[in-house]
Coordinates of C-alpha atoms in Angstrom, one line a residue:
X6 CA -49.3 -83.2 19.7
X7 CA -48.8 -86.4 17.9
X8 CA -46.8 -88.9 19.2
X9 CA -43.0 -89.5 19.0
X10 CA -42.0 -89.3 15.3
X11 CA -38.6 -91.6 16.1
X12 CA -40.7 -94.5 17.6
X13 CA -41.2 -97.7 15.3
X14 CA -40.1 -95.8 12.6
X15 CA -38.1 -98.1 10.3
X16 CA -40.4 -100.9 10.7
X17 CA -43.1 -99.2 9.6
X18 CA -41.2 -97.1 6.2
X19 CA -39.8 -100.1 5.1
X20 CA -43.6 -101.4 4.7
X21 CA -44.7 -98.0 3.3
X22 CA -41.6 -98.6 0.5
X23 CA -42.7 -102.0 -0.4
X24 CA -46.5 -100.9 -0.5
X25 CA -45.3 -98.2 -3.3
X26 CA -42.8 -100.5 -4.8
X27 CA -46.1 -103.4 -4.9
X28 CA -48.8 -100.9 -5.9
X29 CA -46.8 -100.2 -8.9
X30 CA -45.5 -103.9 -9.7
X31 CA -42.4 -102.8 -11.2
X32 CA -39.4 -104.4 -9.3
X33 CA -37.4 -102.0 -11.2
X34 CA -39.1 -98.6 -9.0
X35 CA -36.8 -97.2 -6.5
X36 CA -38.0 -97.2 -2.8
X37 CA -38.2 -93.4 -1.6
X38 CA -35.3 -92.4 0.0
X39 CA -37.0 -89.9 2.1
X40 CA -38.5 -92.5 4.8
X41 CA -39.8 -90.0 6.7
X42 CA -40.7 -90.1 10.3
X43 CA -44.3 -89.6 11.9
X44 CA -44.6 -86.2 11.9
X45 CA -44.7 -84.0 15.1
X46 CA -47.3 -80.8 14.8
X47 CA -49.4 -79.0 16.7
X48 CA -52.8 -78.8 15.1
X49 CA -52.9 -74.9 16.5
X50 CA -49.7 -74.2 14.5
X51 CA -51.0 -75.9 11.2
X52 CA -53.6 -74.0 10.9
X53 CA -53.1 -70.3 9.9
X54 CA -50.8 -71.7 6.9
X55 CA -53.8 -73.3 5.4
X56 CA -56.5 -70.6 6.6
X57 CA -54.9 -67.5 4.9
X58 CA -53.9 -69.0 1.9
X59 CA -57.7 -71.0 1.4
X60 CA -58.9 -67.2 1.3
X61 CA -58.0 -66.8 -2.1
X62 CA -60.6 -69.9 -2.9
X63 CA -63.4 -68.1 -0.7
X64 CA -62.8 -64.8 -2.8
X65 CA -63.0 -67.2 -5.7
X66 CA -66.2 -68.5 -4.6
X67 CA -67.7 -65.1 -3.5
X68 CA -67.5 -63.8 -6.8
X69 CA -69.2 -66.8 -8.5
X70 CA -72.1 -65.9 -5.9
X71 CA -72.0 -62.5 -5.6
X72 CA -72.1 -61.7 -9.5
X73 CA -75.0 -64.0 -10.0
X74 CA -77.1 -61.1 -7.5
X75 CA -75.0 -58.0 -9.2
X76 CA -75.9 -58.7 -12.6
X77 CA -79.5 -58.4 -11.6
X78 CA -78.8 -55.3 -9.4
X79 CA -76.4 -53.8 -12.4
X80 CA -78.9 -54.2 -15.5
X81 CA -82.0 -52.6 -13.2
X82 CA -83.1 -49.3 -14.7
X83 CA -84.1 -48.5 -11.3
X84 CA -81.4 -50.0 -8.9
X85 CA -78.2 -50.0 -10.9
X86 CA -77.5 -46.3 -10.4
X87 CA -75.8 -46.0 -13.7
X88 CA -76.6 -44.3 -17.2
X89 CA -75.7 -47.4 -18.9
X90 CA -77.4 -49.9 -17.2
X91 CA -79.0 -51.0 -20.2
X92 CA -76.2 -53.9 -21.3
X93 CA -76.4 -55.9 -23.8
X94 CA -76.1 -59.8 -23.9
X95 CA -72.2 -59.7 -25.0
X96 CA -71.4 -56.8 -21.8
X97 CA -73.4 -59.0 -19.5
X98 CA -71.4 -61.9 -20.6
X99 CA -67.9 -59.7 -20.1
X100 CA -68.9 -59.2 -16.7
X101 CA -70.1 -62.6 -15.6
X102 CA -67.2 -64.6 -17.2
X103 CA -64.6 -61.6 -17.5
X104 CA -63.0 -62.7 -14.1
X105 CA -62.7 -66.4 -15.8
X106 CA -61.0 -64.7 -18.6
X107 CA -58.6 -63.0 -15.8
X108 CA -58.1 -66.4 -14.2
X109 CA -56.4 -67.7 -17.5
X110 CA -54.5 -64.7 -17.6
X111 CA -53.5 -65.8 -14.0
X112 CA -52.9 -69.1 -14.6
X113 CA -50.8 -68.3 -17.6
X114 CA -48.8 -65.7 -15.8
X115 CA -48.5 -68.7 -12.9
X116 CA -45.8 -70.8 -15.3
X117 CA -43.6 -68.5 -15.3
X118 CA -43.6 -66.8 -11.9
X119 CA -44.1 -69.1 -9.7
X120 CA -40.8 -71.0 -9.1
X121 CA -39.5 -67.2 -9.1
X122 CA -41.6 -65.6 -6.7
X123 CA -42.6 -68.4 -4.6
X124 CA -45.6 -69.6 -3.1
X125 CA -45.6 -67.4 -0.6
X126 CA -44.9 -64.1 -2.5
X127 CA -47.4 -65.5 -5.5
X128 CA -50.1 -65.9 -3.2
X129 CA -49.2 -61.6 -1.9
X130 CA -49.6 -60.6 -5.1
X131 CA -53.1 -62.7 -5.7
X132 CA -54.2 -60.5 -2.6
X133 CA -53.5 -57.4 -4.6
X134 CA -54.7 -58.2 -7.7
X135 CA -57.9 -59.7 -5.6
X136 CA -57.8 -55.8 -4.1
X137 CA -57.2 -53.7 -7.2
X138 CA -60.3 -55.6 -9.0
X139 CA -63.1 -55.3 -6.2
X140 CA -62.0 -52.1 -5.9
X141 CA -62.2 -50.8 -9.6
X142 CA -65.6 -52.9 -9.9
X143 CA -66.7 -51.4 -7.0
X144 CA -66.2 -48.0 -8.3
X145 CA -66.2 -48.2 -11.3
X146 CA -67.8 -45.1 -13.5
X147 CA -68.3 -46.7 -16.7
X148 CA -68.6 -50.0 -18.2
X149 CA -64.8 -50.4 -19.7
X150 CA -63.5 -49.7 -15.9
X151 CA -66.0 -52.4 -14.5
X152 CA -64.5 -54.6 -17.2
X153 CA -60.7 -54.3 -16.2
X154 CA -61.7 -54.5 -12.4
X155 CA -63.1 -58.1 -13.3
X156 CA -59.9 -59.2 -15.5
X157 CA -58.1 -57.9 -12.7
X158 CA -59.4 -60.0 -9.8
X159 CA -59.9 -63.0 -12.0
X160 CA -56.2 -62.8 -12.6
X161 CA -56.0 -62.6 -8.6
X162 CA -58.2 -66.1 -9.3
X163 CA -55.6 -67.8 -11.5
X164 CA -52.9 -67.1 -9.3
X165 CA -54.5 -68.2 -6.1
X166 CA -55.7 -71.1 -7.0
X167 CA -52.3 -71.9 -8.6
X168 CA -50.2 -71.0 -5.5
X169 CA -52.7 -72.0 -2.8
X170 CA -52.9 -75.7 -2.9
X171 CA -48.9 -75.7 -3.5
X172 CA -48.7 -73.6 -0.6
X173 CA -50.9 -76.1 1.7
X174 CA -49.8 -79.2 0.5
X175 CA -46.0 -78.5 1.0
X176 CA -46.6 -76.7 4.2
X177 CA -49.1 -79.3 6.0
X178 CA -48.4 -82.5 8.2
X179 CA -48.9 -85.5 5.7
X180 CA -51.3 -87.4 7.6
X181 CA -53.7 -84.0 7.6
X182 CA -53.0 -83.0 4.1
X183 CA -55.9 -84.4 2.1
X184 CA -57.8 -82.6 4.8
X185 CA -56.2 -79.0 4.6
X186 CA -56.5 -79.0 0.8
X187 CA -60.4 -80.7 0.9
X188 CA -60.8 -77.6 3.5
X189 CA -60.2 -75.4 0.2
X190 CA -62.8 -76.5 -1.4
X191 CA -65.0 -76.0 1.5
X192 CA -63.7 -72.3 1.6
X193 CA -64.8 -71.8 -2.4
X194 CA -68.1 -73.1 -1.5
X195 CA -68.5 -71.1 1.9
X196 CA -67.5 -67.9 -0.1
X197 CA -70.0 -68.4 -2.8
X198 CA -72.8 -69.1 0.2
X199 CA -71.5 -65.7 1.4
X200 CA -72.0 -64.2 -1.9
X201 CA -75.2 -65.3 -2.5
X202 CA -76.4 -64.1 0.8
X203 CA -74.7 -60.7 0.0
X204 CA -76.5 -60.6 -3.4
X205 CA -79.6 -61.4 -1.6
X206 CA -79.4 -58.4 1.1
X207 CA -78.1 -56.0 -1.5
X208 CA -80.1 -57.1 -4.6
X209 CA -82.8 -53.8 -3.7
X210 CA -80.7 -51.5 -2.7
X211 CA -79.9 -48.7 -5.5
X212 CA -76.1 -49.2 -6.7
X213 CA -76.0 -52.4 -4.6
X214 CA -73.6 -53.8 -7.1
X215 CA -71.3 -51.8 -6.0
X216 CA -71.7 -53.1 -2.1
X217 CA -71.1 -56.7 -3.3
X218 CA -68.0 -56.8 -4.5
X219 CA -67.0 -54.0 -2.0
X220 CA -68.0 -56.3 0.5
X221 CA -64.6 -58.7 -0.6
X222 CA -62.2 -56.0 -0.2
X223 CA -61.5 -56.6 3.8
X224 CA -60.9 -60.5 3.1
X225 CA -58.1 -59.4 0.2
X226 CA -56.6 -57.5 3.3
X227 CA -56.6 -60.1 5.7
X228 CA -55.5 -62.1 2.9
X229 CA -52.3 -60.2 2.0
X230 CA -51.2 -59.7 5.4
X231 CA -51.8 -62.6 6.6
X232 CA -49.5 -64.0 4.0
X233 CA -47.4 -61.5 4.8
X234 CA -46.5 -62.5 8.2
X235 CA -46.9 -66.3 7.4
X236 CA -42.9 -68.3 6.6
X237 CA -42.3 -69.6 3.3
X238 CA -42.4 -73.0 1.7
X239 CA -39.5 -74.7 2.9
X240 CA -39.3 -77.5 0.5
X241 CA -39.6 -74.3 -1.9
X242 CA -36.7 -72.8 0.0
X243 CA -34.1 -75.8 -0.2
X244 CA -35.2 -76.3 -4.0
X245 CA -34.0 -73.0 -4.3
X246 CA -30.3 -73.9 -2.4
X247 CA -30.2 -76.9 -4.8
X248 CA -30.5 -75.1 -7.9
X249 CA -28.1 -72.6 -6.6
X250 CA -29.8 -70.0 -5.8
X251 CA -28.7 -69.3 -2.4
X252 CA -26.5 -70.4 0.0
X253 CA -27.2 -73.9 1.2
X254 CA -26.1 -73.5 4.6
X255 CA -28.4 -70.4 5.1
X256 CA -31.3 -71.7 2.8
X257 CA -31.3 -75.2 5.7
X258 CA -30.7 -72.7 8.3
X259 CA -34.0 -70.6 7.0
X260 CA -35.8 -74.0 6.0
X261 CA -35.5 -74.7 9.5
X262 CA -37.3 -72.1 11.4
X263 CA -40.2 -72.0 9.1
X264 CA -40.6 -75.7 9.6
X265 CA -40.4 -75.3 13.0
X266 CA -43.3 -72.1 13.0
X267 CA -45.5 -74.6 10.6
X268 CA -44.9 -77.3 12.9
X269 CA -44.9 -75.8 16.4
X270 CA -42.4 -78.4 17.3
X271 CA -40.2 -77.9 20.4
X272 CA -37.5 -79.8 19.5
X273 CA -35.7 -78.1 16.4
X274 CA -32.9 -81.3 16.4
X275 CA -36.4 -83.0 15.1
X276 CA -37.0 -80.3 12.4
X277 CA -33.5 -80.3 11.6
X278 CA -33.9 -83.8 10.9
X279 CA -36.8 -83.8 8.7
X280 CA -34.9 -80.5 6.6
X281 CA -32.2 -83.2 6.1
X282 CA -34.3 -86.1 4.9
X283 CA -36.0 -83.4 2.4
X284 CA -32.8 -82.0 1.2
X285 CA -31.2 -85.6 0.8
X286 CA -34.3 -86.3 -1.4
X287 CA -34.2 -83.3 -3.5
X288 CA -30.3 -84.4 -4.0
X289 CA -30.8 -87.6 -5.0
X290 CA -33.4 -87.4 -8.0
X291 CA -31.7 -85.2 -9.6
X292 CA -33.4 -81.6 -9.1
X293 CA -30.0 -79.1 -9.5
X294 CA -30.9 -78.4 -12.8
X295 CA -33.8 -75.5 -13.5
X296 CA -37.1 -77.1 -14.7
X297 CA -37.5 -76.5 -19.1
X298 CA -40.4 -76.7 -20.4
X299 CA -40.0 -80.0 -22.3
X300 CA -39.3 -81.7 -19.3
X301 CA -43.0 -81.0 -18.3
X302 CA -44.2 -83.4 -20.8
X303 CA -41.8 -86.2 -19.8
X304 CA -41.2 -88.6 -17.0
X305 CA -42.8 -88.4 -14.0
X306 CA -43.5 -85.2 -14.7
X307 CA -46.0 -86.4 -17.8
X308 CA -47.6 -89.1 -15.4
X309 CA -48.2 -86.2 -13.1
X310 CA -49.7 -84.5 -15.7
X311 CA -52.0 -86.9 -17.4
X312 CA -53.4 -87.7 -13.8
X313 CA -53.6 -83.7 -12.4
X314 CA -55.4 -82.4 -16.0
X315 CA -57.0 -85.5 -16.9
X316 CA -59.2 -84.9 -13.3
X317 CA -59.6 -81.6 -14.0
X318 CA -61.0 -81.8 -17.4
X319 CA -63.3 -84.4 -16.3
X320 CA -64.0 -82.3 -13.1
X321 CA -65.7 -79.7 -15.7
X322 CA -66.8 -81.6 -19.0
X323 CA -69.2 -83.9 -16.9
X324 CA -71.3 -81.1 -16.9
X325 CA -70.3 -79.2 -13.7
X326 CA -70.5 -75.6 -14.5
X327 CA -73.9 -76.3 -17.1
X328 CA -75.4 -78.1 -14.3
X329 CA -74.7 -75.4 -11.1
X330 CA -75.2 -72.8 -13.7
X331 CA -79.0 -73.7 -15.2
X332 CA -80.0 -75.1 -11.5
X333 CA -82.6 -72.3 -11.6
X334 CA -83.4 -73.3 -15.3
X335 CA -83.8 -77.1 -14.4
X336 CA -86.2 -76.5 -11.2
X337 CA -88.1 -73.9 -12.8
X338 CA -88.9 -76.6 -16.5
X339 CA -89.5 -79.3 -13.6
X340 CA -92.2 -77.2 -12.2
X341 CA -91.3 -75.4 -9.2
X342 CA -92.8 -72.2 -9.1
X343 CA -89.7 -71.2 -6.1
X344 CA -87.3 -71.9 -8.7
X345 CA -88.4 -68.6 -9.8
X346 CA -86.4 -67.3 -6.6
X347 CA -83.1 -67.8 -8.1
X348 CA -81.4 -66.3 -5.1
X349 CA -83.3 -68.6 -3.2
X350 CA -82.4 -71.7 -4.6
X351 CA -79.2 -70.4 -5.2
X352 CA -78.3 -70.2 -1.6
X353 CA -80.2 -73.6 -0.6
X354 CA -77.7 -75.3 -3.3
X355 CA -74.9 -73.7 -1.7
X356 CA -75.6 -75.2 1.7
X357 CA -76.1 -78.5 0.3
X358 CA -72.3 -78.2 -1.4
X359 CA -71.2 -77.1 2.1
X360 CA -72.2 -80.0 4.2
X361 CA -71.4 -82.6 1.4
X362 CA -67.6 -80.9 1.3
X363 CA -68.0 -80.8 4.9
X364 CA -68.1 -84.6 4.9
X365 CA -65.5 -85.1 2.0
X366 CA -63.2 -83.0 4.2
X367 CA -63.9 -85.0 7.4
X368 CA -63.3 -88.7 5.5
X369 CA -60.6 -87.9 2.8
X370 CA -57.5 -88.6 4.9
X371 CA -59.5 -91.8 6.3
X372 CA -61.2 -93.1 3.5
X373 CA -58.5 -92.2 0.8
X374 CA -59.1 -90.1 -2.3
X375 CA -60.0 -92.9 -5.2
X376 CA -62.6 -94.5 -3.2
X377 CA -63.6 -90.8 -3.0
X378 CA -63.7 -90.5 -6.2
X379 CA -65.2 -93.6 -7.7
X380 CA -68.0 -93.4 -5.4
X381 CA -68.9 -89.8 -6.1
X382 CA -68.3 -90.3 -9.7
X383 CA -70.1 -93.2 -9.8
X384 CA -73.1 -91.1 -8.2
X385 CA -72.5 -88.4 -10.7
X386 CA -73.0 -90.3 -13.9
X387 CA -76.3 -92.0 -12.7
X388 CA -78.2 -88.2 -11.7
X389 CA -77.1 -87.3 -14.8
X390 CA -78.7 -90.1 -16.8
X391 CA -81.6 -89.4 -14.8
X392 CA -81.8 -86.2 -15.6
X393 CA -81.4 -87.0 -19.4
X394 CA -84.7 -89.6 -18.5
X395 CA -86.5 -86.7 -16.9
X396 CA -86.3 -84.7 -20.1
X397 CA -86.5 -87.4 -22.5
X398 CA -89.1 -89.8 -21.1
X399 CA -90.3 -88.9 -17.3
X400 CA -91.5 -85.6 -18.3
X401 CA -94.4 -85.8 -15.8
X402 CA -92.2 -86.6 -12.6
X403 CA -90.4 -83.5 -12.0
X404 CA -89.4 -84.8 -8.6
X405 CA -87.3 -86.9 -11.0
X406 CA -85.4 -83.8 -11.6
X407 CA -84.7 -82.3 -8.3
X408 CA -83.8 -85.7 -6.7
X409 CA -80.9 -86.2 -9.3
X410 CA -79.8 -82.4 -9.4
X411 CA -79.4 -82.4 -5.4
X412 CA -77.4 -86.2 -6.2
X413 CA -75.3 -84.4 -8.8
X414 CA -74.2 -81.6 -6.3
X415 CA -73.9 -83.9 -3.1
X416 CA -71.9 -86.6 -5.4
X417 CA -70.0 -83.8 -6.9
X418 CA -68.9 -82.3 -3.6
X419 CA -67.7 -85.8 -2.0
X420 CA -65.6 -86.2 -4.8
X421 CA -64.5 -83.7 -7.9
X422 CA -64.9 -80.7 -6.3
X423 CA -62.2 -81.5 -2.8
X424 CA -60.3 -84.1 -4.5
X425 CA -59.2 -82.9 -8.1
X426 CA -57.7 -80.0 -6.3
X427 CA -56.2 -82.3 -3.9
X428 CA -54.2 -84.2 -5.9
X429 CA -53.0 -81.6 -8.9
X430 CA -51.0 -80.3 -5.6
X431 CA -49.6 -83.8 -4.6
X432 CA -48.5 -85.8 -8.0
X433 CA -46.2 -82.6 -9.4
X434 CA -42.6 -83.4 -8.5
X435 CA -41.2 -80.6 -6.4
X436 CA -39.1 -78.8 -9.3
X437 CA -41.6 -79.0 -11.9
X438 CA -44.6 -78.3 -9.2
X439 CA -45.1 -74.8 -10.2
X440 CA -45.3 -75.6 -14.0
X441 CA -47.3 -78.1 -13.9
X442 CA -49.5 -77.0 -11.4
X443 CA -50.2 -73.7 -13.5
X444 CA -50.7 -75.7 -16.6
X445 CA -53.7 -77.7 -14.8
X446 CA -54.8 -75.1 -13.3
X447 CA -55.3 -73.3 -17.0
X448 CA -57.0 -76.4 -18.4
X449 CA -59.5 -76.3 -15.6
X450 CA -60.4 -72.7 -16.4
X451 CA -60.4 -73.8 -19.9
X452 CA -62.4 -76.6 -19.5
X453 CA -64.8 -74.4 -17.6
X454 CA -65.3 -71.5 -20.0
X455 CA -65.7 -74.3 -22.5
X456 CA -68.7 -76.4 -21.5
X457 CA -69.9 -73.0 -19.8
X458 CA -69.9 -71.6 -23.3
X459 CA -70.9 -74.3 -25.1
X460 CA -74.0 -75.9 -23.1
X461 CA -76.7 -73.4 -24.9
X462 CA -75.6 -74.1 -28.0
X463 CA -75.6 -78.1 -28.0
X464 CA -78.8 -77.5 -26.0
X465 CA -80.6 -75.8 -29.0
X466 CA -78.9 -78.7 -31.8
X467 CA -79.2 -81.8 -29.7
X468 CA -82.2 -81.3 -26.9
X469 CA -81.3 -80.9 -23.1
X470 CA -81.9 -84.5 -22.1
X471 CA -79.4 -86.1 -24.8
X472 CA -76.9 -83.3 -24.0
X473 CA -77.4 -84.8 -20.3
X474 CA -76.8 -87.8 -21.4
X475 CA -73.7 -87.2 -23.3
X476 CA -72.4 -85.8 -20.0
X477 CA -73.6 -89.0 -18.5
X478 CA -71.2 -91.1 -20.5
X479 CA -68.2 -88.6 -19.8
X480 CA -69.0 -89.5 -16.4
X481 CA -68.3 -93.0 -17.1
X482 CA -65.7 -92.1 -19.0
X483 CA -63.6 -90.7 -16.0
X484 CA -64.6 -93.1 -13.7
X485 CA -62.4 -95.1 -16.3
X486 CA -59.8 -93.3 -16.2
X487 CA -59.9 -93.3 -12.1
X488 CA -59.5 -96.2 -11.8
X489 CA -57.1 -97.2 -14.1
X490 CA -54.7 -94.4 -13.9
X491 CA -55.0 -91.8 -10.5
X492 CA -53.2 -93.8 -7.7
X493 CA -53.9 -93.5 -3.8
X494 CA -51.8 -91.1 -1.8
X495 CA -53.1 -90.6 1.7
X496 CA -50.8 -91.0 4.1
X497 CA -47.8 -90.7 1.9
X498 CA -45.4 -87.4 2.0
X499 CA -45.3 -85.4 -1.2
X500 CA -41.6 -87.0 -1.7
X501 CA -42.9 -90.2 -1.6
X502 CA -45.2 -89.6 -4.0
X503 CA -42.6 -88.2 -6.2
X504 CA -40.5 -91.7 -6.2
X505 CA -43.5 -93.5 -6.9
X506 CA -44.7 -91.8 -10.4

């Protein structure tokens, strides 16, 4: 357990006030009034709130992999097991990208529902949409049916990765946040390692298709009832009793006991405590009223936002999903006769992007997210430039090639991959969380379904190596924008956060 939460306490908030108040230079910024105490958990009882709710990123991740091996298996005369095997280039793209077209649905449906339903309930009904869709693709009997199933889980997508980092980050201790959430993004690539391997044992077996995304209906399950049994938020519960949507004596009362089951605390006068520093927070900045949606784009709320998409965009238009995507492709112009494995390579990537999140998970909440990112971003922009030199001028060192693709995925795992979904769940204030949340959460799939969409095209106009080196300068571009705009947050509590933007 950690040590006592009461001990040395005002000494050391006051400092954390005037490090906010200093970091921003505005003498003007109000100190957070929630000086919260060092928190008291047991690491046991942290962890099933973050491990059922990061399965809806490893379902996520499993069906990048997975479909990579099932479009193979699908479009076999001899191995699909259907009459209509024979698809053309617009079906195969409906099943590849129609679960990214269900993820917008998801993340459009998220603004709406999620205050409403909860994090909680939001993240239940990811589980079934996640179970409807495997199971309609699984079984499906003709090509429109396989088609819904996709939209279907993808919308399971949308709202998972909406609801989940909410979920974690208003649930978990503060000084293992950045952790819990990094752990996410360790799930997503640990499902797409599992998918690959399933599309690898399944890929020559007749209808195996149909076993791979099978294979994802016991984790939507687990998922469901695992969230089923787990308590809700409890800063979602006394937003609720501040808004008027309950009683506020009850909604404490309730706020309590789930805190106390997140926290494994035995002392529930402690707990009781930290519900009344939360509460006297949510009173004091003002969050009785409902959230509109012009309010989004104002405020804190717009700092929030400028920071949460700007990462996200930049997560995906420096060339993430072209560069994962047409790994095969680059290995295979660059020479490497085993690049004609794409399963192969495909699961040798995806244990490179789980050790390097391994590591981003085991430093975040030492190192701090911007040095994080400036590092890995900074890494980022030079393997893509040498990429762009491989293809432009270094044609005859294709070692050139392969050294900066495995930089690109390393330097991309330390720092976009864990830490743009890291802090889209911190910077949101609490009554405008779910909104905002949902609306970076659509400009990420957006993002993605753009450059994924558009790489082959501006391929064919401009030539590979200047298109890499156009992502190159994008790269510099956000590590521009780091610096200048995303602020640190380890170690601070989401409400401190808050009174800082």
């Amino acid at each position: 357990m950690a040590d006592d939460p009461l001990s040395n306490s005002t000494t050391t908030n006051n400092k954390r006030a005037e490090g906010i108040q200093l970091q921003h230079g505005d003498s003007e910024s109000r100190a957070p009034l929630l000086l919260a105490p060092h928190e008291s958990y047991r690491l046991s009882a942290a962890i099933l709130p973050f491990l059922f709710p990061a399965l809806g990123g490893l379902l996520y991740g499993y069906d990048i992999g997975a479909t990579s091996g099932a479009t193979i298996s699908l479009k076999s005369s001899t191995l699909s097991g259907t009459t209509w095997y024979n698809l053309s280039s617009l079906q195969t793209g409906l099943v590849v990208s129609g679960s990214l077209y269900g993820a917008l649905i998801g993340s459009i449906l998220a603004f709406n529902i999620a205050d409403f339903l909860g994090r909680r309930r939001e993240l239940i009904l990811s589980s079934v949409s996640y179970l409807i869709g495997a199971l309609l693709t699984a079984a499906a009997l003709n090509f429109p049916i396989m088609v819904v199933g996709r939209f279907f889980y993808g919308i399971g997508i949308g709202l998972a990765m909406h609801a989940a980092p909410m979920y974690i980050a208003e649930t978990a201790p503060s000084h293992i946040r950045g952790m819990l959430i990094s752990l996410k993004e360790f799930f997503i690539v640990l499902g797409m390692l599992l998918g690959y391997i399933a599309g690898s044992l399944f890929v020559e077996v007749v209808s195996g298709w149909r076993y791979m995304y099978a294979t994802s209906t016991p984790l939507c399950f687990i998922m469901g009832i695992g969230m089923c049994w787990l308590p809700a938020s409890p800063r979602w519960l006394l937003l609720c009793a501040i808004q008027g949507k309950g009683n506020l004596m009850e909604s404490k009362e309730n706020a309590s006991r789930c805190l106390c089951r997140l926290r494994g605390q035995a002392s529930p006068d402690l707990v009781s405590e930290q519900v009344d520093l939360i509460l006297d927070e949510l009173s004091y900045v003002d969050q009785e009223r409902q959230a509109g949606f012009t309010e989004i784009f104002q405020g804190k709320c717009l700092k929030a936002m400028i920071i949460g998409c700007g990462l996200v965009f930049f997560q995906q238009v420096t060339g993430q999903p072209s560069v994962l995507y047409y790994a095969a492709t680059i290995l295979q112009s660059a020479g490497f006769s085993g690049a004609s494995d794409a399963t192969r390579v495909s699961v040798l990537l995806g244990l490179l992007k789980l050790i390097m999140t391994g590591v981003a998970v085991l430093v975040v909440d030492r190192l701090g997210r911007r040095p994080l990112l400036i590092g890995g971003v900074s890494g980022i922009a030079v393997s893509l430039f040498l990429l762009s030199s491989y293809y432009t001028l270094l044609k005859d060192a294709p070692y050139m090639a392969v050294i900066a693709l495995l930089l690109y995925v390393g330097c991309y795992q330390l720092s976009f991959g864990p830490i743009g979904w890291l802090m889209i769940s911190e910077v949101f204030p609490l009554r405008l969380r779910g909104r905002g949340l949902s609306i970076a959460v659509l400009v990420n799939f957006a993002s993605n379904a753009l450059v994924t969409f558009a790489f082959s095209p501006l391929e064919d106009l401009i030539g590979t190596g200047i298109l890499f080196s156009g992502f190159g300068v994008i790269a510099v571009a956000s590590l521009v924008f780091i610096f200048f705009i995303v602020p640190e947050t380890k170690g601070l509590t989401l409400e401190e956060i808050e009174a800082s933007l």
